[in-house]
Coordinates of C-alpha atoms in Angstrom, one line a residue:
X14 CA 83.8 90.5 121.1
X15 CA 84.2 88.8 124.2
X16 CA 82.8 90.1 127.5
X17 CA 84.9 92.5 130.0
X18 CA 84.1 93.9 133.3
X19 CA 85.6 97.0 132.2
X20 CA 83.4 98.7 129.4
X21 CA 85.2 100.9 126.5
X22 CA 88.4 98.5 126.5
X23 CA 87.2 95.9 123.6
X24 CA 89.1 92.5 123.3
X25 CA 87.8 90.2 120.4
X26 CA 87.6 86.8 120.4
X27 CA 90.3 84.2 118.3
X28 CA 88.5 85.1 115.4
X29 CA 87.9 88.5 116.0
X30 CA 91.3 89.5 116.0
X31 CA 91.9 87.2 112.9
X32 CA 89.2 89.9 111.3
X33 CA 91.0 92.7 113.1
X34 CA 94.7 91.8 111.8
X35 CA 93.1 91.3 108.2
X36 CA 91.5 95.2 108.3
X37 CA 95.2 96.1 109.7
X38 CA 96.9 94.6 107.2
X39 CA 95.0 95.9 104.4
X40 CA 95.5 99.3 105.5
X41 CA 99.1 99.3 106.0
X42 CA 99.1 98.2 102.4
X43 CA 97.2 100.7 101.1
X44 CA 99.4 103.5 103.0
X45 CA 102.6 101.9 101.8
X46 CA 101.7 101.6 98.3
X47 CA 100.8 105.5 98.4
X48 CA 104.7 105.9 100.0
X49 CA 103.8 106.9 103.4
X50 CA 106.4 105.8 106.0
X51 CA 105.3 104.4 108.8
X52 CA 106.3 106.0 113.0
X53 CA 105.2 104.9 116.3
X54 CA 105.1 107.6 119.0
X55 CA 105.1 107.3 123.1
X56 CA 101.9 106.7 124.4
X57 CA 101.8 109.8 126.6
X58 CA 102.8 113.2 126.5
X59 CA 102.9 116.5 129.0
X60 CA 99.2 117.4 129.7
X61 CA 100.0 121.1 128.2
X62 CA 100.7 119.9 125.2
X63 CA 97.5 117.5 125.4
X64 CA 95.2 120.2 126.3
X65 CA 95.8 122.4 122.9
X66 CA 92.6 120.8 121.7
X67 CA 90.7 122.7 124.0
X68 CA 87.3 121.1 125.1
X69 CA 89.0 117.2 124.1
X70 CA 91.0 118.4 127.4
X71 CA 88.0 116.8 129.4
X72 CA 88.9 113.5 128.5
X73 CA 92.2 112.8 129.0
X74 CA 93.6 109.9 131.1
X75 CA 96.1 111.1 133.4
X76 CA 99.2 108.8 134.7
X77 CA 100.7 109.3 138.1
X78 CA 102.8 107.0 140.4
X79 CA 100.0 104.9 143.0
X80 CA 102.6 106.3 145.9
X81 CA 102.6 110.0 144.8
X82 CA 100.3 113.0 146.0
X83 CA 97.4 113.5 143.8
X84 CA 97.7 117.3 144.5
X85 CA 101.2 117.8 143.8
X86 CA 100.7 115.9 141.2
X87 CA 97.7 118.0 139.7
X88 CA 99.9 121.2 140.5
X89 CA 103.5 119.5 138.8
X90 CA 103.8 121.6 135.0
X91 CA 105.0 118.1 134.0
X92 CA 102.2 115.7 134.5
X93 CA 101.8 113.7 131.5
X94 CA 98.2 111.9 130.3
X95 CA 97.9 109.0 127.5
X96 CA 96.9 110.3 124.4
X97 CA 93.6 110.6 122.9
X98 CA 95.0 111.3 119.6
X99 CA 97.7 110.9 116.8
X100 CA 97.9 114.2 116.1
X101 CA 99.5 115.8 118.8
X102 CA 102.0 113.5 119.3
X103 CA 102.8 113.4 115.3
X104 CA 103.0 117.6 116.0
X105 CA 105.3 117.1 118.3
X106 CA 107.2 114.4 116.8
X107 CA 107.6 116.6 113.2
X108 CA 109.5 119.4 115.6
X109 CA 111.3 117.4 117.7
X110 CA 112.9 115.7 114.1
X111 CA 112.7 118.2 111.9
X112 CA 116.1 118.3 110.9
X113 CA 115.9 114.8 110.1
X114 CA 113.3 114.2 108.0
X115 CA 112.5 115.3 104.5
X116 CA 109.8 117.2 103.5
X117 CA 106.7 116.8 102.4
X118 CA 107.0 114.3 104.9
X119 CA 104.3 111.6 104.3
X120 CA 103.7 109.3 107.9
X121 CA 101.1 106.5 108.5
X122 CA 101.1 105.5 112.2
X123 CA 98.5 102.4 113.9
X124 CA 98.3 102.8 117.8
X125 CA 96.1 102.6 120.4
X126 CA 94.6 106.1 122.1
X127 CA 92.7 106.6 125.3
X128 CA 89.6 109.2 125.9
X129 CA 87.6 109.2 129.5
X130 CA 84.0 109.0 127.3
X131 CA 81.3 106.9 128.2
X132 CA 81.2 103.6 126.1
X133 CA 78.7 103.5 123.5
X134 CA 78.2 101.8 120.3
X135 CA 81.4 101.7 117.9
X136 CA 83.1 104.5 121.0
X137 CA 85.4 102.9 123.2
X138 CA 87.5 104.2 125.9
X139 CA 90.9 102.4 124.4
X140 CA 90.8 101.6 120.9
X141 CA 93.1 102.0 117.9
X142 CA 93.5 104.4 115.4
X143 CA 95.3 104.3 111.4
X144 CA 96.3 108.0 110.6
X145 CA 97.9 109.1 107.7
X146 CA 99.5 113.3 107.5
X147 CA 101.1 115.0 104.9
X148 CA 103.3 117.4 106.6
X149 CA 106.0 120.4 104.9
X150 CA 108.2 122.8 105.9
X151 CA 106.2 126.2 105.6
X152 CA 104.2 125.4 102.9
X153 CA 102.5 122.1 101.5
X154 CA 100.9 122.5 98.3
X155 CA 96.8 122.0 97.9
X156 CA 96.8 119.1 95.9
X157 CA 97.9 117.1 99.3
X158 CA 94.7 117.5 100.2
X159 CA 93.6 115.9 97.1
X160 CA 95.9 112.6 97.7
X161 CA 94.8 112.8 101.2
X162 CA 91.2 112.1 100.2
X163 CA 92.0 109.5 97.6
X164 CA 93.9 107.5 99.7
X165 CA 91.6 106.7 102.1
X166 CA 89.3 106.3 99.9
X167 CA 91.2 103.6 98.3
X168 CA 91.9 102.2 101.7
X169 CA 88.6 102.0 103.2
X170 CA 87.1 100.6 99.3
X171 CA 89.9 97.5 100.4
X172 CA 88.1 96.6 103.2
X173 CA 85.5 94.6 104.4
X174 CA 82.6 97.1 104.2
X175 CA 79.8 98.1 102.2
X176 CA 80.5 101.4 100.2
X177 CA 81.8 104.1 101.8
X178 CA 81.4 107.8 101.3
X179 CA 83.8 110.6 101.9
X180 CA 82.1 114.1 102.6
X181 CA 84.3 117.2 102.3
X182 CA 83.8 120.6 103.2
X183 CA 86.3 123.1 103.3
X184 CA 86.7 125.7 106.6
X185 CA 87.3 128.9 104.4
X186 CA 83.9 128.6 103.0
X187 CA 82.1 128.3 106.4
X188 CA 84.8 131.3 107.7
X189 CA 84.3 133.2 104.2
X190 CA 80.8 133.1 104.5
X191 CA 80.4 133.9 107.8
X192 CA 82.3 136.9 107.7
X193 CA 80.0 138.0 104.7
X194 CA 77.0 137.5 107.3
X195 CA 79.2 139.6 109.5
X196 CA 79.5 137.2 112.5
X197 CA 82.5 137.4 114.5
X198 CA 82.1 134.2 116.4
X199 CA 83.2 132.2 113.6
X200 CA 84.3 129.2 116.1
X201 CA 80.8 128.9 117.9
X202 CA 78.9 128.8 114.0
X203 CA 81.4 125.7 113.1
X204 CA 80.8 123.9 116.2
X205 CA 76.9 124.8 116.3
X206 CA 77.5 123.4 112.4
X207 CA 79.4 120.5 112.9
X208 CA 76.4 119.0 115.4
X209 CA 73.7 118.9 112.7
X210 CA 73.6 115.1 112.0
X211 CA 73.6 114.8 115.4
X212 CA 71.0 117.4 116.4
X213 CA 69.2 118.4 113.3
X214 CA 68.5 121.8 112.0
X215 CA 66.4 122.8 115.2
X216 CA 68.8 122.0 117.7
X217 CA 71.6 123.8 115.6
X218 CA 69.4 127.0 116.0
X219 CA 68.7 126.3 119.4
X220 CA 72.6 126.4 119.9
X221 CA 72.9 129.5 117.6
X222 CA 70.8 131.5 119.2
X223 CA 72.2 131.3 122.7
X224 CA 75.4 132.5 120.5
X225 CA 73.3 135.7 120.0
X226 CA 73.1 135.0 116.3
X227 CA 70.1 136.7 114.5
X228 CA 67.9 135.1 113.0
X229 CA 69.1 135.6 109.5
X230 CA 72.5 134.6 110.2
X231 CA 70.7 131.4 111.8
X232 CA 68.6 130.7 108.9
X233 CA 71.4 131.4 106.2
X234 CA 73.9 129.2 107.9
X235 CA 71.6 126.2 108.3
X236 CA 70.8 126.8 104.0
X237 CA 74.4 126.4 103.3
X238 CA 75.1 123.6 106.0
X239 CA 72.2 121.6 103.9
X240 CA 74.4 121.8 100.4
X241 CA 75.3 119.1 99.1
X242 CA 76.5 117.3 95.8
X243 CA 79.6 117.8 93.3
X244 CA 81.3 121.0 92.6
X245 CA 79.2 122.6 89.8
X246 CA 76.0 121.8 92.3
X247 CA 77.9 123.6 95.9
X248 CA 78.7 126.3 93.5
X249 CA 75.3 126.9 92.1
X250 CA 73.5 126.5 95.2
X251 CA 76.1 129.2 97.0
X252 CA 75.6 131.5 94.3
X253 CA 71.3 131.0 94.8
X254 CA 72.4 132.5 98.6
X255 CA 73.8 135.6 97.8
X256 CA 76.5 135.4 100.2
X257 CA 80.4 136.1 98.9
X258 CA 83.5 137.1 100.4
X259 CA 87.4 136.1 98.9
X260 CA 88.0 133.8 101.3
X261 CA 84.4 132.2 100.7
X262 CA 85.9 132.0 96.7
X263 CA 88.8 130.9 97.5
X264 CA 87.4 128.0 99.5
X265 CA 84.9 127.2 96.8
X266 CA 87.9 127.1 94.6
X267 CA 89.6 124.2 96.6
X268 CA 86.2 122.2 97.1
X269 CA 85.4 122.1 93.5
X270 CA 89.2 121.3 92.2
X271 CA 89.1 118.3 95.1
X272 CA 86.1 117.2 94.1
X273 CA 86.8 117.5 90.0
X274 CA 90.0 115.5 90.7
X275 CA 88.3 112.9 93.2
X276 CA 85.9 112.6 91.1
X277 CA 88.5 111.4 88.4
X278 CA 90.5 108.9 90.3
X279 CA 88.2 107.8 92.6
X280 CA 85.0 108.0 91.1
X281 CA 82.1 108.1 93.0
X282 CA 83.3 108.5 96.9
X283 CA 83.9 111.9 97.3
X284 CA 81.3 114.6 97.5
X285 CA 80.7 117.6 99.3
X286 CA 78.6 118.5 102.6
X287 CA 79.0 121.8 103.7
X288 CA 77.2 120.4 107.3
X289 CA 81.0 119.0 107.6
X290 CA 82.8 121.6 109.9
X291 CA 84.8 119.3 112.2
X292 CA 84.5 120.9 115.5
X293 CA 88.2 121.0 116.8
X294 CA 89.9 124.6 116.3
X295 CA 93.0 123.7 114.2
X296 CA 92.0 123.1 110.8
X297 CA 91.9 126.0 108.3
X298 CA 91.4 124.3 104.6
X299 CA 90.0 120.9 103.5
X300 CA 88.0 119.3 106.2
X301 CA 86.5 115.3 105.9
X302 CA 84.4 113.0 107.2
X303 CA 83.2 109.2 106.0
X304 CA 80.8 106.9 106.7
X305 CA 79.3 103.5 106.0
X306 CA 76.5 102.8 103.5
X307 CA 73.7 101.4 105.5
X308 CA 75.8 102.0 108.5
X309 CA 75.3 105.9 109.1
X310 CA 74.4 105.4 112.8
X311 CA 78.2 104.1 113.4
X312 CA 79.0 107.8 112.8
X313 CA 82.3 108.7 110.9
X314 CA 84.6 106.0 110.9
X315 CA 87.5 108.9 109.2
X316 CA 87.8 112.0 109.6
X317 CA 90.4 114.6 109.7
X318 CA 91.4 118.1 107.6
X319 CA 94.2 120.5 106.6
X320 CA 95.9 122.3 109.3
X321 CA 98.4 125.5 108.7
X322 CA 99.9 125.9 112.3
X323 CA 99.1 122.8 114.7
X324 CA 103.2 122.5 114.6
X325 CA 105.5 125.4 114.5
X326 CA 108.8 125.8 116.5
X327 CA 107.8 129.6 116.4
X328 CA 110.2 130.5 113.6
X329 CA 109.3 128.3 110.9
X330 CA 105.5 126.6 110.4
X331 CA 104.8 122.9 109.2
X332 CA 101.8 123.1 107.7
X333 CA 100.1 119.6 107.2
X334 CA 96.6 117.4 106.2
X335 CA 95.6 114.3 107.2
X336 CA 93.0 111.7 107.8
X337 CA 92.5 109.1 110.6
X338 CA 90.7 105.9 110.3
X339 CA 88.7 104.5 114.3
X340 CA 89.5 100.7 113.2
X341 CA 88.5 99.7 116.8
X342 CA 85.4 101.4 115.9
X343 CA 85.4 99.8 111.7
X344 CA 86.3 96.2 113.2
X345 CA 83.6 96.4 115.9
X346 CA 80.9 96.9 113.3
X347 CA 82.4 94.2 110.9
X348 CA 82.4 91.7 113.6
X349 CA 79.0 92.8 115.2
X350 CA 77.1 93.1 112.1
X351 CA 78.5 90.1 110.8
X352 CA 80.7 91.6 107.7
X353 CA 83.1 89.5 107.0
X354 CA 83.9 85.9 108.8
X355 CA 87.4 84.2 109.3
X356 CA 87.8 81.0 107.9
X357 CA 89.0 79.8 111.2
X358 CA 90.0 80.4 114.4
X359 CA 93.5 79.7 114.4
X360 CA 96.6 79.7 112.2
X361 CA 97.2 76.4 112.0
X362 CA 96.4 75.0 108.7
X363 CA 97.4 71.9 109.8
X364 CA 96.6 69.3 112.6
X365 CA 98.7 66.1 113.0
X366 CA 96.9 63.8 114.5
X367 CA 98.7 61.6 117.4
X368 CA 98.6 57.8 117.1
X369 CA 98.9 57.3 120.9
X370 CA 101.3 59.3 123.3
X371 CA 104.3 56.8 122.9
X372 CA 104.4 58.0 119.5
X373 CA 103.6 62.0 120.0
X374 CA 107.6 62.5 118.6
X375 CA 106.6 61.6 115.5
X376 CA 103.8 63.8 115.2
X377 CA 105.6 66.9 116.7
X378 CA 108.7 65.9 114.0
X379 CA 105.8 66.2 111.3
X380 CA 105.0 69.5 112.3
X381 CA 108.3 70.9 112.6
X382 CA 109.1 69.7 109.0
X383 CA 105.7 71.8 108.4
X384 CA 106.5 75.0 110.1
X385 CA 110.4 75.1 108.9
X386 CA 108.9 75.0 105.1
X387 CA 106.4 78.2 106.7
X388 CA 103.3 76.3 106.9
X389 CA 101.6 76.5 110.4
X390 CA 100.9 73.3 112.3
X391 CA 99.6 72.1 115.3
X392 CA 99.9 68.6 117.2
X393 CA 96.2 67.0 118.5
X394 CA 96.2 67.9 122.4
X395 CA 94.9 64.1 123.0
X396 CA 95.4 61.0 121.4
X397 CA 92.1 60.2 121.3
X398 CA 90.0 58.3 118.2
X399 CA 90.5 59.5 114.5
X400 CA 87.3 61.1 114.8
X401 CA 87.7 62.7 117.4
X402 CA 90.9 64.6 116.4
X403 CA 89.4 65.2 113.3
X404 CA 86.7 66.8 115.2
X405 CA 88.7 69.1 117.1
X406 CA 90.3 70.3 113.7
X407 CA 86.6 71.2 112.4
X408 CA 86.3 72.9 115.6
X409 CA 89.0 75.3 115.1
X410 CA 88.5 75.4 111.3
X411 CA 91.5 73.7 110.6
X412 CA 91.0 72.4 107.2
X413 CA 93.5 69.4 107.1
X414 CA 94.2 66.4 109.2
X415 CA 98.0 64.9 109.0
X416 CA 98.1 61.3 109.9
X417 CA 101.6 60.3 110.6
X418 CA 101.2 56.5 111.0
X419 CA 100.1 56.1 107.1
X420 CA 102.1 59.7 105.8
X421 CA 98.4 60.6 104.6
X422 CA 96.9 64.0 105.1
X423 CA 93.3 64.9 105.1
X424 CA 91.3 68.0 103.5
X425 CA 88.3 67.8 106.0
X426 CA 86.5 70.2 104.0
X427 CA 86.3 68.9 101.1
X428 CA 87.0 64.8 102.1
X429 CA 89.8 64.6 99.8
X430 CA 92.9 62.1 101.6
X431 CA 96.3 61.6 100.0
X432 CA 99.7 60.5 100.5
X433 CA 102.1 63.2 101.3
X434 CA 105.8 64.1 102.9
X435 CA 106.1 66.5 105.1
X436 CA 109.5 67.9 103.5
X437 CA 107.6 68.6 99.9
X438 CA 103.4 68.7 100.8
X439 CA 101.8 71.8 100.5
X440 CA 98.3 73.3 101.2
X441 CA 96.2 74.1 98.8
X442 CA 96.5 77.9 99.0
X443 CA 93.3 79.2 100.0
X444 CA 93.7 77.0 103.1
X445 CA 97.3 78.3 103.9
X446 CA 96.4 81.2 105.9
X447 CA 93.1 81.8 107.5
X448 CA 91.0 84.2 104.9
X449 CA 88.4 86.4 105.6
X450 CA 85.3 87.2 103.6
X451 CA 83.0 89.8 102.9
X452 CA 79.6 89.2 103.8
X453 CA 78.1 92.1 102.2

């Protein structure tokens, strides 16, 4: 990544953004292949609308003309912010079109988002997100929440990245058992919860107790926020607590058929952690979170969770689940920790070399009879020595040299020169488009 003066706003180098376009790519595959459609929404909306996420409220960007009164503008019901978020806007968006799209309506959408946080590692203050919902018209069937979770996993299993892990929970369990414990603050135990890799047990008590929980309810919570493992195991261990409720069986119920069926067509990256209580208000079923093998510190790199009323027109609810990949935050690590490389710096696969600048025309008619059969070329800036050219190729990583004086072309990687005509030579194929490799 290349140095800014402004922290949180990430711009990669040439090669970087080679890395990045790859990890975009990839994912827009995987999302298309599963039939979600892609959308793009505005980048801002009113700030009432971005403020139904409660404490996230803090930081939103707002916009505002440079000429106009920052109080009026403060007071005026329409002020609008950049969102933080693909959520929202998607809410928003389902209503707004609802009688134009068919449900279950399955969107991805890659933008960029804005949150006032201070920079950190892998947490920027622009930076873009891959989301992928699930959406219907008063109801949307459980096993959605099933394809959610196996989608991603697919996804983030095509990328770059050492093994990744998919921990789901599901928010009727921690409501179910709390109300078994008979605590009525249900929101402040799932926020206290969803701290604990953060925190640790001690801090988490710390928090409960200035929630006025007792110290049962304390120690009861933090023994099922520790269980973790495949269905049979979360159900066994519950059971060992002597805690139930319907809801809590009903939540069980939809952990261990996610799991069973995860476990089945994506074996291996799914399990459950009932630590896993995502912190924001909305979701009421199926909640996830993923992260890195080896990579932990990074934090979750996807999250997201079922949600029954986040859109509703107030006669009719559209219930939905979804998942949303930080690939500022994914490509940040790749590129950092040295993940994957490009192959080069540019497109170009070619370079024709220029004989001397009389002649230039005939290396820029090369290259045109290059890039109208689709292979990317490039003319030497200079018409310097042989060498020299060739030199700037290696540079870049452009694996071949075109030398239009003796209709030649060179494979500087591997030394190999041959005649060739521009209107019929190809590239070998791994040197048509710049590749990039996995490390791990």
């Amino acid at each position: 990544m290349s140095k800014t003066s402004l922290s949180g706003f990430p711009e990669w180098l040439p090669e970087g953004r080679i890395v990045e376009n790859y990890v975009l790519e990839k994912i827009r595959q995987g999302f298309e292949l599963h039939g979600f459609a892609n959308i793009e929404t505005r980048a801002v909306e009113p700030v009432s609308e971005l403020l139904r996420k409660g404490e996230t409220s803090k930081e939103i960007y707002l916009l505002r003309r440079l000429q106009e009164d920052p109080v009026k503008a403060a007071e005026d019901p329409r002020q609008i912010g950049l969102h933080f978020d693909l959520t929202v806007p998607f809410a928003r968006y389902v209503l707004e079109n609802r009688a134009r799209l068919n449900f279950p309506f399955k969107r991805y959408q890659i933008q960029k988002v804005w949150r006032g946080e201070r920079p950190q590692d892998g947490r920027f203050r622009e930076f873009t997100q891959a989301d992928i919902d699930i959406v219907g018209d008063g109801e949307l069937p459980f096993f959605h929440e099933v394809e959610v979770a196996v989608v991603m996993a697919r996804v983030l299993s095509s990328l770059p990245l050492p093994p990744v892990h998919i921990r789901v929970n599901n928010r009727k369990i921690v409501q179910g058992y709390c109300e078994a414990l008979g605590i009525e603050n249900v929101e402040g135990a799932l926020r206290a919860l969803d701290k604990l890799d953060k925190i640790g047990p001690g801090g988490v008590a710390s928090e409960m107790e200035e929630l006025s929980f007792s110290t049962k309810a304390q120690e009861k919570l933090l023994q099922m926020a520790q269980i973790k493992g495949d269905g049979s195991t979360v159900r066994s261990r519950i059971q060992e607590l002597q805690v139930s409720s319907e809801l809590l069986e009903q939540g069980l119920d939809e952990l261990t058929q996610l799991l069973d069926q995860a476990s089945r067509r994506v074996p291996g990256l799914v399990q459950a952690d009932l630590s896993i209580a995502r912190g924001l208000d909305y979701y009421t079923g199926t909640v996830y979170e993923t992260t890195v093998e080896g990579h932990e510190n990074l934090g979750s790199i996807c999250s997201g969770g079922r949600y029954d009323s986040l859109a509703t027109d107030g006669k009719r609810t559209y219930p939905g689940v979804g998942m949303s990949i930080g690939v500022s935050r994914l490509v940040s690590r790749i590129i950092s920790g040295e993940l994957a490389t490009a192959s080069r710096k540019v497109p170009s696969a070619v370079l024709v070399a220029v004989t001397n600048e009389e002649h230039r025309e005939d290396s820029n008619k090369v290259a045109d009879a290059l890039r109208e059969r689709g292979i990317c070329a490039d003319t030497a800036p200079k018409a310097a020595k042989f060498g020299k050219q060739i030199k700037a190729a290696d540079q870049r990583g452009i694996p071949y040299v075109w030398f239009p004086d003796s209709s030649e072309v060179k494979n500087i990687i591997t030394g190999e020169q041959v005649q060739a005509d521009p209107l019929s030579w190809k590239p070998d194929e791994q040197y048509l488009v710049p590749q990039v490799t996995a490390n791990n």
